[in-house]
């Protein structure tokens, strides 16, 4: 079957189309073999929205990128050790980027280490890739064109299968395990049986992989719309056990789904907190640090355990508004919401009352007021202000019983 890349790019915005047309002419003139490869070909063939565009050049991609940048006013970043260049430009306020890649061969000196790279042909470049569905290519110069498919990715695409190209794939690069989870969840594909076995054999190699490389994939996995499905698969395949020593039980899916309706932008934090909630506090904090999670999430993990530690005696009682506020005010709303979502209806109702009604109320008494009353600034300010706020909120609750 023949495909026409001009039709593919006709769906793109004008600035991208113009650049691609230029590239097609330039490559033809220079007799430079250029190919659209990887995820964008896969997504186009699946009729899914196409993300980043990757172009492989049999030759010097950096020289090509420099010729490009002489014509177009785009930002150019080059990575000489890998022979790659990224061009980016603003399109209707959004940053669009395109990667130009010198076709390369990769050799792994040790399992889970970074590869040694040498320049090579398109066939070599496709052979270094992760899954058959990700190593499809379409040449850029003569249209229409047939799909270059040396690893039978088209058949796997039709059958919804994720298949590695060789038996050492997950050992060479264990981050591919996380990629397999991500694509299986996103595309609703399954692992081809031998790939499933190889993935199991590759699991121990995750321990040898640097946290930064793992996080590149984990962060993407937790941020995708299909993250909950990905977490379930990662649990089923033993990936979570291997990485963190924890699970993702089905109940977490319902819990996370409920939370996400109110907190749609907190998916990564919610996923991470639920995972870490199963671990000892020191282990959870060490994992959070190891993967370099952002500071608000690191603090949330610490607060989670503080909240759990202080909660026990209070879970079955209804606290006064002032006491509830005093207990919960040090905690981030996100931590309170995620934690409460697994508690009894009474706790959920009290936390909801605190977050929606009490927390937004400004304190009537301030440090300035105490100073004006002639009280010298000192440690007792904190006690006095807290007691005043407690009284204020108890009075508020007495005057507004319908809000409880
Ligand atoms: P997405 O839609 O998430 O961007 P993608 O397939 O485009 O998916 P990228 O991470 O953008 O994935 O990588 C582009 C291409 O580079 C992939 O399609 C794949 O061919 C190759 N690739 C990326 N990471 C790896 C890896 N760890 N091992 C082998 N090949 C990889
Ligand atoms: Mg991509």
GROMACS .gro file of C-alpha atoms and ligand atoms in nm:
model
  436
    1UNK     CA    1   0.000   0.000   0.000
    2UNK     CA    2   0.121   0.350  -0.083
    3UNK     CA    3   0.108   0.649   0.148
    4UNK     CA    4   0.146   1.013   0.058
    5UNK     CA    5   0.331   1.223   0.312
    6UNK     CA    6   0.204   1.542   0.153
    7UNK     CA    7  -0.145   1.428   0.262
    8UNK     CA    8  -0.009   1.353   0.608
    9UNK     CA    9   0.143   1.699   0.643
   10UNK     CA   10  -0.160   1.871   0.490
   11UNK     CA   11  -0.321   1.828   0.835
   12UNK     CA   12  -0.032   2.015   0.996
   13UNK     CA   13  -0.026   2.388   1.064
   14UNK     CA   14   0.108   2.620   0.793
   15UNK     CA   15   0.452   2.682   0.953
   16UNK     CA   16   0.521   2.307   0.983
   17UNK     CA   17   0.392   2.239   0.631
   18UNK     CA   18   0.616   2.512   0.486
   19UNK     CA   19   0.921   2.370   0.659
   20UNK     CA   20   0.848   2.016   0.547
   21UNK     CA   21   0.799   2.126   0.187
   22UNK     CA   22   1.136   2.304   0.208
   23UNK     CA   23   1.294   1.991   0.357
   24UNK     CA   24   1.151   1.771   0.081
   25UNK     CA   25   1.302   1.998  -0.186
   26UNK     CA   26   1.632   2.045  -0.006
   27UNK     CA   27   1.676   1.672   0.056
   28UNK     CA   28   1.595   1.594  -0.312
   29UNK     CA   29   1.841   1.858  -0.432
   30UNK     CA   30   2.118   1.739  -0.198
   31UNK     CA   31   2.039   1.371  -0.267
   32UNK     CA   32   1.998   1.323   0.105
   33UNK     CA   33   1.796   1.022   0.217
   34UNK     CA   34   1.548   1.144   0.481
   35UNK     CA   35   1.272   0.943   0.650
   36UNK     CA   36   0.986   1.017   0.885
   37UNK     CA   37   1.015   0.746   1.152
   38UNK     CA   38   0.891   0.613   1.482
   39UNK     CA   39   0.592   0.725   1.684
   40UNK     CA   40   0.453   0.969   1.431
   41UNK     CA   41   0.430   0.703   1.158
   42UNK     CA   42   0.272   0.462   1.408
   43UNK     CA   43   0.016   0.721   1.517
   44UNK     CA   44  -0.063   0.830   1.162
   45UNK     CA   45  -0.130   0.471   1.057
   46UNK     CA   46  -0.349   0.421   1.365
   47UNK     CA   47  -0.537   0.744   1.285
   48UNK     CA   48  -0.439   0.882   1.625
   49UNK     CA   49  -0.327   1.240   1.690
   50UNK     CA   50   0.037   1.272   1.584
   51UNK     CA   51   0.279   1.416   1.840
   52UNK     CA   52   0.645   1.496   1.783
   53UNK     CA   53   0.790   1.441   1.438
   54UNK     CA   54   1.121   1.257   1.410
   55UNK     CA   55   1.319   1.258   1.088
   56UNK     CA   56   1.611   1.024   1.030
   57UNK     CA   57   1.880   1.129   0.783
   58UNK     CA   58   2.125   0.887   0.626
   59UNK     CA   59   2.406   1.136   0.666
   60UNK     CA   60   2.485   1.435   0.884
   61UNK     CA   61   2.165   1.552   1.056
   62UNK     CA   62   2.348   1.838   1.226
   63UNK     CA   63   2.466   1.982   0.892
   64UNK     CA   64   2.110   1.950   0.763
   65UNK     CA   65   1.977   2.125   1.074
   66UNK     CA   66   2.226   2.409   1.021
   67UNK     CA   67   2.109   2.450   0.660
   68UNK     CA   68   1.751   2.456   0.794
   69UNK     CA   69   1.833   2.719   1.054
   70UNK     CA   70   1.990   2.938   0.784
   71UNK     CA   71   1.651   2.949   0.610
   72UNK     CA   72   1.406   2.941   0.901
   73UNK     CA   73   1.433   3.157   1.212
   74UNK     CA   74   1.407   2.856   1.444
   75UNK     CA   75   1.592   2.765   1.761
   76UNK     CA   76   1.855   2.504   1.695
   77UNK     CA   77   1.995   2.268   1.958
   78UNK     CA   78   2.251   2.014   1.853
   79UNK     CA   79   2.373   1.702   2.034
   80UNK     CA   80   2.697   1.613   1.851
   81UNK     CA   81   2.769   1.285   2.038
   82UNK     CA   82   2.439   1.144   1.908
   83UNK     CA   83   2.441   1.330   1.573
   84UNK     CA   84   2.098   1.474   1.647
   85UNK     CA   85   1.950   1.821   1.631
   86UNK     CA   86   1.625   1.970   1.755
   87UNK     CA   87   1.459   2.260   1.580
   88UNK     CA   88   1.184   2.446   1.758
   89UNK     CA   89   0.961   2.739   1.680
   90UNK     CA   90   0.652   2.909   1.812
   91UNK     CA   91   0.332   2.823   1.631
   92UNK     CA   92   0.025   3.014   1.751
   93UNK     CA   93   0.190   3.053   2.090
   94UNK     CA   94   0.276   2.683   2.126
   95UNK     CA   95   0.631   2.553   2.103
   96UNK     CA   96   0.664   2.299   1.820
   97UNK     CA   97   0.977   2.093   1.784
   98UNK     CA   98   1.112   1.851   1.529
   99UNK     CA   99   1.408   1.616   1.571
  100UNK     CA  100   1.659   1.549   1.295
  101UNK     CA  101   1.852   1.231   1.368
  102UNK     CA  102   2.161   1.096   1.193
  103UNK     CA  103   2.088   0.729   1.125
  104UNK     CA  104   2.291   0.543   1.385
  105UNK     CA  105   2.382   0.207   1.524
  106UNK     CA  106   2.392   0.154   1.899
  107UNK     CA  107   2.599  -0.086   2.099
  108UNK     CA  108   2.545  -0.147   2.472
  109UNK     CA  109   2.880  -0.200   2.647
  110UNK     CA  110   2.699  -0.320   2.961
  111UNK     CA  111   2.335  -0.396   3.039
  112UNK     CA  112   2.134  -0.085   3.137
  113UNK     CA  113   2.425   0.147   3.048
  114UNK     CA  114   2.411   0.426   2.790
  115UNK     CA  115   2.483   0.301   2.438
  116UNK     CA  116   2.792   0.372   2.229
  117UNK     CA  117   2.682   0.530   1.903
  118UNK     CA  118   2.820   0.513   1.547
  119UNK     CA  119   2.670   0.647   1.224
  120UNK     CA  120   2.500   0.394   1.002
  121UNK     CA  121   2.213   0.322   0.762
  122UNK     CA  122   1.838   0.355   0.812
  123UNK     CA  123   1.817  -0.023   0.856
  124UNK     CA  124   2.068  -0.003   1.145
  125UNK     CA  125   1.879   0.288   1.294
  126UNK     CA  126   1.550   0.101   1.287
  127UNK     CA  127   1.715  -0.208   1.437
  128UNK     CA  128   1.821  -0.014   1.750
  129UNK     CA  129   1.463   0.079   1.833
  130UNK     CA  130   1.234  -0.052   2.102
  131UNK     CA  131   0.930  -0.217   1.944
  132UNK     CA  132   0.831  -0.326   1.594
  133UNK     CA  133   0.543  -0.074   1.588
  134UNK     CA  134   0.796   0.205   1.658
  135UNK     CA  135   1.035   0.126   1.377
  136UNK     CA  136   0.825   0.203   1.075
  137UNK     CA  137   0.959   0.463   0.831
  138UNK     CA  138   0.838   0.660   0.531
  139UNK     CA  139   1.087   0.819   0.296
  140UNK     CA  140   1.042   1.190   0.250
  141UNK     CA  141   1.153   1.263  -0.103
  142UNK     CA  142   0.940   1.069  -0.355
  143UNK     CA  143   0.568   1.056  -0.288
  144UNK     CA  144   0.363   0.842  -0.266
  145UNK     CA  145   0.572   0.584  -0.089
  146UNK     CA  146   0.539   0.248   0.082
  147UNK     CA  147   0.609   0.191   0.450
  148UNK     CA  148   0.961   0.068   0.526
  149UNK     CA  149   0.890  -0.213   0.769
  150UNK     CA  150   1.187  -0.444   0.825
  151UNK     CA  151   1.057  -0.580   1.157
  152UNK     CA  152   0.695  -0.651   1.060
  153UNK     CA  153   0.557  -0.364   1.261
  154UNK     CA  154   0.257  -0.322   1.030
  155UNK     CA  155   0.126  -0.669   1.115
  156UNK     CA  156   0.178  -0.603   1.487
  157UNK     CA  157   0.001  -0.270   1.451
  158UNK     CA  158  -0.298  -0.449   1.297
  159UNK     CA  159  -0.302  -0.713   1.571
  160UNK     CA  160  -0.243  -0.470   1.856
  161UNK     CA  161   0.085  -0.629   1.965
  162UNK     CA  162   0.395  -0.489   2.130
  163UNK     CA  163   0.698  -0.687   2.022
  164UNK     CA  164   1.068  -0.625   2.094
  165UNK     CA  165   1.315  -0.667   1.809
  166UNK     CA  166   1.556  -0.904   1.982
  167UNK     CA  167   1.584  -1.102   2.302
  168UNK     CA  168   1.828  -0.872   2.484
  169UNK     CA  169   1.619  -0.561   2.428
  170UNK     CA  170   1.489  -0.516   2.785
  171UNK     CA  171   1.830  -0.601   2.932
  172UNK     CA  172   2.013  -0.355   2.707
  173UNK     CA  173   1.768  -0.084   2.804
  174UNK     CA  174   1.530  -0.164   3.091
  175UNK     CA  175   1.349   0.169   3.043
  176UNK     CA  176   1.183  -0.012   2.752
  177UNK     CA  177   0.986  -0.205   3.014
  178UNK     CA  178   0.822   0.121   3.117
  179UNK     CA  179   0.771   0.215   2.754
  180UNK     CA  180   0.599  -0.119   2.692
  181UNK     CA  181   0.363  -0.048   2.983
  182UNK     CA  182   0.294   0.302   2.854
  183UNK     CA  183   0.220   0.199   2.495
  184UNK     CA  184   0.013  -0.103   2.602
  185UNK     CA  185  -0.204   0.121   2.818
  186UNK     CA  186  -0.226   0.407   2.571
  187UNK     CA  187  -0.295   0.204   2.257
  188UNK     CA  188  -0.477  -0.079   2.439
  189UNK     CA  189  -0.226  -0.324   2.291
  190UNK     CA  190  -0.102  -0.649   2.444
  191UNK     CA  191   0.246  -0.792   2.477
  192UNK     CA  192   0.336  -1.052   2.218
  193UNK     CA  193   0.395  -1.373   2.423
  194UNK     CA  194   0.775  -1.395   2.381
  195UNK     CA  195   0.804  -1.023   2.458
  196UNK     CA  196   0.601  -1.084   2.775
  197UNK     CA  197   0.851  -1.352   2.885
  198UNK     CA  198   1.149  -1.132   2.800
  199UNK     CA  199   0.996  -0.848   2.998
  200UNK     CA  200   0.977  -1.071   3.305
  201UNK     CA  201   1.342  -1.168   3.260
  202UNK     CA  202   1.435  -0.801   3.221
  203UNK     CA  203   1.269  -0.684   3.545
  204UNK     CA  204   1.576  -0.728   3.772
  205UNK     CA  205   1.774  -0.501   3.537
  206UNK     CA  206   1.554  -0.209   3.636
  207UNK     CA  207   1.765  -0.196   3.954
  208UNK     CA  208   2.077  -0.129   3.744
  209UNK     CA  209   1.924   0.164   3.559
  210UNK     CA  210   1.991   0.520   3.674
  211UNK     CA  211   1.693   0.686   3.844
  212UNK     CA  212   1.711   0.979   3.600
  213UNK     CA  213   1.658   0.750   3.301
  214UNK     CA  214   1.379   0.564   3.476
  215UNK     CA  215   1.212   0.888   3.572
  216UNK     CA  216   1.214   1.006   3.208
  217UNK     CA  217   0.975   0.722   3.136
  218UNK     CA  218   0.796   0.702   3.472
  219UNK     CA  219   0.707   1.070   3.464
  220UNK     CA  220   0.557   1.027   3.116
  221UNK     CA  221   0.371   0.715   3.226
  222UNK     CA  222   0.215   0.894   3.525
  223UNK     CA  223   0.121   1.197   3.315
  224UNK     CA  224  -0.057   1.027   3.026
  225UNK     CA  225  -0.438   1.015   3.010
  226UNK     CA  226  -0.407   0.636   3.033
  227UNK     CA  227  -0.191   0.650   3.350
  228UNK     CA  228  -0.432   0.451   3.570
  229UNK     CA  229  -0.449   0.170   3.318
  230UNK     CA  230  -0.067   0.185   3.291
  231UNK     CA  231  -0.033   0.155   3.669
  232UNK     CA  232  -0.263  -0.148   3.670
  233UNK     CA  233  -0.054  -0.312   3.397
  234UNK     CA  234   0.271  -0.220   3.577
  235UNK     CA  235   0.129  -0.393   3.884
  236UNK     CA  236   0.013  -0.699   3.691
  237UNK     CA  237   0.354  -0.739   3.522
  238UNK     CA  238   0.551  -0.703   3.847
  239UNK     CA  239   0.706  -0.371   3.747
  240UNK     CA  240   0.585  -0.178   4.053
  241UNK     CA  241   0.698  -0.453   4.285
  242UNK     CA  242   1.043  -0.446   4.126
  243UNK     CA  243   1.075  -0.068   4.124
  244UNK     CA  244   0.918   0.030   4.454
  245UNK     CA  245   0.812  -0.284   4.636
  246UNK     CA  246   0.450  -0.177   4.615
  247UNK     CA  247   0.128  -0.246   4.424
  248UNK     CA  248  -0.157  -0.074   4.246
  249UNK     CA  249  -0.471  -0.256   4.367
  250UNK     CA  250  -0.798  -0.212   4.171
  251UNK     CA  251  -0.939   0.002   4.455
  252UNK     CA  252  -0.676   0.267   4.375
  253UNK     CA  253  -0.826   0.307   4.029
  254UNK     CA  254  -1.165   0.404   4.167
  255UNK     CA  255  -1.008   0.622   4.434
  256UNK     CA  256  -0.783   0.802   4.183
  257UNK     CA  257  -1.068   0.841   3.935
  258UNK     CA  258  -1.283   1.015   4.198
  259UNK     CA  259  -0.997   1.242   4.298
  260UNK     CA  260  -0.917   1.333   3.938
  261UNK     CA  261  -1.266   1.467   3.875
  262UNK     CA  262  -1.187   1.745   4.128
  263UNK     CA  263  -0.812   1.762   4.074
  264UNK     CA  264  -0.756   1.697   3.703
  265UNK     CA  265  -0.412   1.862   3.703
  266UNK     CA  266  -0.275   1.655   3.990
  267UNK     CA  267  -0.259   1.316   3.825
  268UNK     CA  268   0.112   1.266   3.875
  269UNK     CA  269   0.101   1.370   4.241
  270UNK     CA  270  -0.207   1.157   4.313
  271UNK     CA  271  -0.052   0.850   4.148
  272UNK     CA  272   0.274   0.899   4.331
  273UNK     CA  273   0.112   0.957   4.671
  274UNK     CA  274  -0.103   0.647   4.642
  275UNK     CA  275   0.202   0.440   4.548
  276UNK     CA  276   0.414   0.582   4.828
  277UNK     CA  277   0.134   0.552   5.086
  278UNK     CA  278   0.204   0.177   5.098
  279UNK     CA  279   0.566   0.217   5.203
  280UNK     CA  280   0.735   0.290   5.534
  281UNK     CA  281   0.778   0.669   5.568
  282UNK     CA  282   1.158   0.657   5.536
  283UNK     CA  283   1.141   0.429   5.231
  284UNK     CA  284   0.874   0.645   5.066
  285UNK     CA  285   1.083   0.955   5.123
  286UNK     CA  286   1.398   0.788   4.993
  287UNK     CA  287   1.216   0.674   4.675
  288UNK     CA  288   1.073   1.021   4.622
  289UNK     CA  289   1.420   1.172   4.656
  290UNK     CA  290   1.584   0.904   4.442
  291UNK     CA  291   1.361   0.985   4.147
  292UNK     CA  292   1.402   1.360   4.194
  293UNK     CA  293   1.032   1.438   4.224
  294UNK     CA  294   0.947   1.808   4.247
  295UNK     CA  295   0.956   1.970   4.591
  296UNK     CA  296   0.575   1.998   4.641
  297UNK     CA  297   0.543   1.622   4.588
  298UNK     CA  298   0.840   1.550   4.819
  299UNK     CA  299   0.672   1.760   5.088
  300UNK     CA  300   0.338   1.592   5.025
  301UNK     CA  301   0.496   1.250   5.089
  302UNK     CA  302   0.637   1.371   5.423
  303UNK     CA  303   0.303   1.527   5.518
  304UNK     CA  304   0.114   1.215   5.424
  305UNK     CA  305   0.279   1.015   5.699
  306UNK     CA  306   0.252   1.299   5.950
  307UNK     CA  307  -0.120   1.314   5.883
  308UNK     CA  308  -0.156   0.938   5.915
  309UNK     CA  309   0.039   0.940   6.244
  310UNK     CA  310  -0.174   1.207   6.406
  311UNK     CA  311  -0.504   1.075   6.276
  312UNK     CA  312  -0.572   0.759   6.478
  313UNK     CA  313  -0.742   0.905   6.788
  314UNK     CA  314  -0.951   1.146   6.585
  315UNK     CA  315  -1.096   0.922   6.320
  316UNK     CA  316  -1.418   0.824   6.496
  317UNK     CA  317  -1.507   1.156   6.652
  318UNK     CA  318  -1.659   1.475   6.522
  319UNK     CA  319  -1.417   1.752   6.603
  320UNK     CA  320  -1.519   2.107   6.675
  321UNK     CA  321  -1.455   2.346   6.386
  322UNK     CA  322  -1.170   2.512   6.574
  323UNK     CA  323  -0.998   2.180   6.658
  324UNK     CA  324  -1.043   2.050   6.305
  325UNK     CA  325  -0.881   2.364   6.167
  326UNK     CA  326  -0.596   2.350   6.419
  327UNK     CA  327  -0.521   1.989   6.326
  328UNK     CA  328  -0.550   2.018   5.949
  329UNK     CA  329  -0.418   2.367   5.874
  330UNK     CA  330  -0.049   2.262   5.846
  331UNK     CA  331  -0.128   2.018   5.565
  332UNK     CA  332  -0.145   2.084   5.193
  333UNK     CA  333  -0.502   2.053   5.055
  334UNK     CA  334  -0.386   1.791   4.806
  335UNK     CA  335  -0.255   1.566   5.084
  336UNK     CA  336  -0.579   1.607   5.278
  337UNK     CA  337  -0.792   1.523   4.977
  338UNK     CA  338  -0.596   1.218   4.869
  339UNK     CA  339  -0.568   1.085   5.225
  340UNK     CA  340  -0.936   1.144   5.309
  341UNK     CA  341  -1.051   0.971   4.992
  342UNK     CA  342  -0.975   0.632   5.146
  343UNK     CA  343  -1.133   0.709   5.488
  344UNK     CA  344  -1.481   0.671   5.636
  345UNK     CA  345  -1.768   0.897   5.521
  346UNK     CA  346  -1.745   1.081   5.857
  347UNK     CA  347  -1.380   1.169   5.797
  348UNK     CA  348  -1.447   1.264   5.436
  349UNK     CA  349  -1.731   1.490   5.542
  350UNK     CA  350  -1.515   1.662   5.807
  351UNK     CA  351  -1.224   1.710   5.569
  352UNK     CA  352  -1.462   1.849   5.304
  353UNK     CA  353  -1.607   2.093   5.560
  354UNK     CA  354  -1.258   2.199   5.662
  355UNK     CA  355  -1.131   2.248   5.305
  356UNK     CA  356  -1.436   2.417   5.159
  357UNK     CA  357  -1.564   2.622   5.453
  358UNK     CA  358  -1.309   2.666   5.731
  359UNK     CA  359  -0.977   2.688   5.553
  360UNK     CA  360  -1.071   2.990   5.336
  361UNK     CA  361  -1.180   3.194   5.644
  362UNK     CA  362  -0.922   3.463   5.724
  363UNK     CA  363  -0.813   3.497   6.088
  364UNK     CA  364  -0.953   3.804   6.255
  365UNK     CA  365  -0.657   3.847   6.488
  366UNK     CA  366  -0.308   3.916   6.354
  367UNK     CA  367   0.039   3.969   6.501
  368UNK     CA  368  -0.010   4.343   6.446
  369UNK     CA  369  -0.318   4.332   6.671
  370UNK     CA  370  -0.118   4.160   6.948
  371UNK     CA  371   0.155   4.422   6.914
  372UNK     CA  372  -0.108   4.696   6.931
  373UNK     CA  373  -0.232   4.534   7.253
  374UNK     CA  374   0.121   4.581   7.391
  375UNK     CA  375   0.220   4.211   7.382
  376UNK     CA  376   0.589   4.177   7.302
  377UNK     CA  377   0.663   3.965   6.990
  378UNK     CA  378   0.777   3.618   7.096
  379UNK     CA  379   0.703   3.247   7.078
  380UNK     CA  380   0.371   3.286   7.261
  381UNK     CA  381   0.230   3.474   6.959
  382UNK     CA  382   0.181   3.143   6.784
  383UNK     CA  383  -0.018   3.002   7.079
  384UNK     CA  384  -0.226   3.315   7.118
  385UNK     CA  385  -0.308   3.341   6.747
  386UNK     CA  386  -0.394   2.970   6.724
  387UNK     CA  387  -0.624   2.992   7.027
  388UNK     CA  388  -0.793   3.304   6.885
  389UNK     CA  389  -0.848   3.133   6.550
  390UNK     CA  390  -0.990   2.826   6.721
  391UNK     CA  391  -1.239   3.043   6.914
  392UNK     CA  392  -1.326   3.236   6.597
  393UNK     CA  393  -1.401   2.919   6.401
  394UNK     CA  394  -1.601   2.759   6.684
  395UNK     CA  395  -1.810   3.073   6.700
  396UNK     CA  396  -1.849   3.071   6.319
  397UNK     CA  397  -1.968   2.708   6.336
  398UNK     CA  398  -2.217   2.787   6.610
  399UNK     CA  399  -2.357   3.072   6.401
  400UNK     CA  400  -2.364   2.867   6.078
  401UNK     CA  401  -2.476   2.516   6.179
  402UNK     CA  402  -2.618   2.453   5.831
  403UNK     CA  403  -2.265   2.464   5.680
  404UNK     CA  404  -2.126   2.175   5.889
  405LIG     P1  405   0.531   0.925   2.203
  405LIG     O1  406   0.404   0.930   2.125
  405LIG     O2  407   0.511   0.895   2.347
  405LIG     O3  408   0.623   1.041   2.178
  405LIG     P2  409   0.724   0.778   2.050
  405LIG     O4  410   0.717   0.640   1.992
  405LIG     O5  411   0.732   0.893   1.955
  405LIG     O6  412   0.601   0.793   2.148
  405LIG     P3  413   0.959   0.884   2.174
  405LIG     O7  414   0.999   0.866   2.315
  405LIG     O8  415   0.918   1.019   2.126
  405LIG     O9  416   0.845   0.777   2.148
  405LIG    O10  417   1.078   0.828   2.086
  405LIG     C1  418   1.077   0.837   1.942
  405LIG     C2  419   1.120   0.704   1.884
  405LIG    O11  420   1.252   0.674   1.930
  405LIG     C3  421   1.035   0.584   1.925
  405LIG    O12  422   0.925   0.567   1.839
  405LIG     C4  423   1.133   0.470   1.915
  405LIG    O13  424   1.147   0.426   1.782
  405LIG     C5  425   1.264   0.535   1.956
  405LIG     N1  426   1.293   0.517   2.099
  405LIG     C6  427   1.264   0.600   2.201
  405LIG     N2  428   1.309   0.553   2.318
  405LIG     C7  429   1.369   0.435   2.289
  405LIG     C8  430   1.439   0.337   2.368
  405LIG     N3  431   1.452   0.350   2.501
  405LIG     N4  432   1.491   0.231   2.302
  405LIG     C9  433   1.479   0.218   2.169
  405LIG     N5  434   1.415   0.304   2.089
  405LIG    C10  435   1.361   0.413   2.148
  406LIG    MG1  436   0.754   1.096   2.021
   0.00000   0.00000   0.00000
